[in-house]
Amino acid sequence: MITMDHIIKEGHPTLREKAKKVEFPLTSDTKEMAEEMLTFLKNSQNPEIAEKYKLRAGVGLAAPQINKNLQIIAVHIPYLFEDEDNEEINHDIDTLDSFTHIMINPRILSESVQQIALSSGEGCLSVDRTVEGYVPRAKKIKLRFQDIEGQTHQLTLHDYEAIVVQHEIDHLNGIMFYDRIHTEDPFHQPKQLELL
């Protein structure tokens, strides 16, 4: 089971390396690691498990963050729904009420000119401090990746899902989210930057 003890922190050299392409078929160890990455994200979003094992909640994890120099990312984004009283409720996160993928050798094929950033800024499981500022990313991306069986998939992602996947792909290229924040004015907002 992956815990916070397995996640390396900023300053570790692996976080600045380019990850290696993964060959198929996967070894049993690599397949198990990829599945454990996804399990970590689900566990981190479960209040009881997260408290028990002192996990920080995360929606994405890249293999370099657990010191494995491989092009593998896991993403688990639960969708929030509103009930009749307009209160957000979180459905069972193990159903289709989430955007959940293990992506191997992901490639961004194209991206929009329109940019987007989280108004609250981004965080990272490998960064134990608050870094303020907008992180500009493409609002829409077309993506190709392989699953753990080696099947190739292509997806078009928008908004939050696109942001999360771009953040994780950055990890595969040795890029940290704060590298993208404007150095002189962290809250610089050009005209084409939409805030989410």
XYZ file of C-alpha atoms in Angstrom:
196
model
C 0.000 0.000 0.000
C 1.334 3.417 -0.989
C 1.370 5.965 1.836
C 2.779 9.480 2.149
C 6.101 7.894 3.173
C 6.506 6.612 -0.396
C 6.012 10.035 -2.003
C 9.228 11.932 -2.613
C 9.356 15.677 -2.007
C 10.500 18.669 -4.033
C 14.279 18.813 -4.246
C 14.546 15.072 -4.917
C 16.434 14.589 -8.220
C 13.903 12.085 -9.665
C 11.286 14.860 -9.804
C 13.485 16.729 -12.298
C 14.241 13.799 -14.592
C 12.446 12.799 -17.791
C 10.594 9.549 -17.189
C 11.277 6.507 -19.372
C 8.783 5.064 -21.832
C 7.110 1.900 -20.563
C 7.399 -1.283 -22.622
C 4.600 -3.842 -22.987
C 3.638 -6.328 -21.775
C 4.013 -4.860 -18.298
C 5.905 -6.800 -15.681
C 3.751 -7.922 -12.763
C 5.626 -5.446 -10.535
C 4.900 -2.492 -12.845
C 1.244 -3.462 -13.198
C 0.876 -3.791 -9.428
C 2.584 -0.432 -8.880
C 0.223 1.306 -11.338
C -2.825 -0.208 -9.638
C -1.473 0.795 -6.206
C -1.062 4.382 -7.436
C -4.759 4.481 -8.274
C -5.666 2.813 -4.970
C -3.676 5.482 -3.133
C -5.773 8.224 -4.748
C -9.029 6.480 -3.828
C -7.795 5.901 -0.267
C -6.651 9.520 0.043
C -10.188 10.697 -0.787
C -11.831 8.367 1.723
C -11.984 10.358 5.003
C -11.707 7.310 7.287
C -8.800 5.661 5.431
C -7.041 9.000 4.903
C -7.212 9.784 8.624
C -6.083 6.298 9.642
C -3.000 6.351 7.391
C -2.447 10.151 7.465
C -2.896 10.559 3.706
C -3.152 13.914 1.944
C -6.024 13.971 -0.528
C -4.949 13.839 -4.157
C -6.606 13.529 -7.562
C -3.484 12.597 -9.515
C -0.196 10.793 -8.975
C 2.754 10.241 -11.318
C 5.237 7.374 -10.996
C 8.218 9.755 -10.508
C 6.506 10.959 -7.314
C 7.035 7.504 -5.820
C 10.605 7.520 -7.156
C 9.854 5.335 -10.190
C 11.220 6.862 -13.382
C 8.409 5.573 -15.622
C 5.770 7.243 -17.825
C 2.779 6.216 -15.714
C 0.126 8.437 -14.154
C -3.031 7.675 -12.215
C -5.999 10.044 -12.039
C -9.110 9.777 -9.877
C -11.499 12.726 -9.920
C -14.857 12.110 -8.215
C -17.744 14.018 -9.723
C -19.891 16.057 -7.375
C -23.640 16.057 -7.770
C -26.275 18.314 -6.313
C -29.375 17.063 -4.534
C -32.797 18.721 -4.634
C -31.798 21.178 -1.909
C -28.860 22.249 -4.058
C -26.340 20.755 -1.658
C -23.344 18.978 -3.099
C -23.276 15.273 -2.427
C -20.498 12.871 -3.290
C -21.695 9.614 -4.801
C -19.869 6.307 -4.433
C -16.412 7.041 -5.866
C -15.968 3.484 -7.130
C -18.773 3.828 -9.695
C -18.904 5.710 -12.982
C -19.343 8.879 -10.940
C -15.654 9.629 -11.401
C -12.985 10.243 -14.020
C -10.626 7.370 -13.216
C -7.700 6.201 -15.336
C -4.270 4.663 -15.245
C -2.441 6.250 -18.189
C 0.792 4.779 -19.516
C 3.024 6.665 -21.965
C 0.511 9.546 -22.182
C 1.009 12.061 -24.997
C -0.749 15.355 -25.578
C -1.548 15.378 -29.297
C -3.014 18.873 -29.439
C -4.086 21.636 -27.098
C -6.244 24.725 -27.225
C -4.913 28.254 -27.477
C -7.441 29.157 -24.752
C -5.802 28.814 -21.352
C -7.283 28.079 -17.946
C -6.049 28.145 -14.350
C -7.474 27.230 -10.972
C -8.413 30.407 -9.122
C -7.218 28.774 -5.885
C -3.908 27.723 -7.445
C -2.527 24.200 -7.684
C -1.115 21.891 -5.043
C 1.018 18.783 -5.243
C 1.549 15.727 -3.042
C 5.308 16.264 -3.470
C 5.133 19.881 -2.241
C 4.509 20.412 1.471
C 3.981 24.158 1.254
C 1.472 26.549 -0.232
C 2.624 28.114 -3.494
C 0.341 30.957 -4.517
C -0.303 31.988 -8.085
C -2.078 31.026 -11.281
C -0.753 28.032 -13.221
C -1.763 28.588 -16.870
C -2.684 25.406 -18.753
C -4.512 24.516 -21.953
C -8.295 24.565 -21.440
C -8.722 21.615 -23.820
C -6.317 18.821 -24.745
C -6.420 15.779 -27.000
C -4.600 12.928 -25.342
C -3.360 9.454 -26.310
C -2.267 6.815 -23.791
C -2.145 3.084 -23.141
C -3.937 1.241 -20.357
C -2.339 -1.504 -18.236
C -3.211 -4.103 -20.876
C -1.437 -2.085 -23.581
C -4.615 -0.954 -25.375
C -4.349 2.536 -26.883
C -6.980 5.158 -26.033
C -7.607 8.696 -27.182
C -9.518 11.253 -25.131
C -10.416 14.910 -25.381
C -10.371 16.569 -21.976
C -11.600 19.990 -20.857
C -11.229 22.218 -17.820
C -10.462 20.465 -14.507
C -9.712 17.021 -15.975
C -7.385 18.666 -18.518
C -5.614 20.602 -15.745
C -5.057 17.493 -13.611
C -3.720 15.398 -16.497
C -1.390 18.205 -17.646
C -0.075 18.544 -14.075
C 0.722 14.817 -13.956
C 2.268 14.729 -17.448
C 4.508 17.613 -16.339
C 5.877 15.272 -13.653
C 6.921 12.862 -16.414
C 8.960 15.680 -17.954
C 10.620 16.895 -14.757
C 8.390 19.984 -14.505
C 6.850 21.174 -11.227
C 3.604 23.153 -11.264
C 5.233 26.266 -9.797
C 7.635 26.413 -12.769
C 4.619 27.705 -14.735
C 3.700 30.529 -12.320
C 4.662 34.029 -13.483
C 7.824 34.838 -11.521
C 7.268 38.598 -11.135
C 3.481 38.589 -10.754
C 2.118 35.202 -9.543
C -1.471 36.351 -10.154
C -0.805 37.734 -13.628
C -3.933 37.153 -15.705
C -3.580 37.703 -19.445
C -6.787 38.178 -21.433
C -6.864 34.616 -22.740
C -6.558 33.068 -19.245
C -9.862 31.842 -17.860
C -10.131 31.138 -14.123
C -11.896 28.011 -12.929
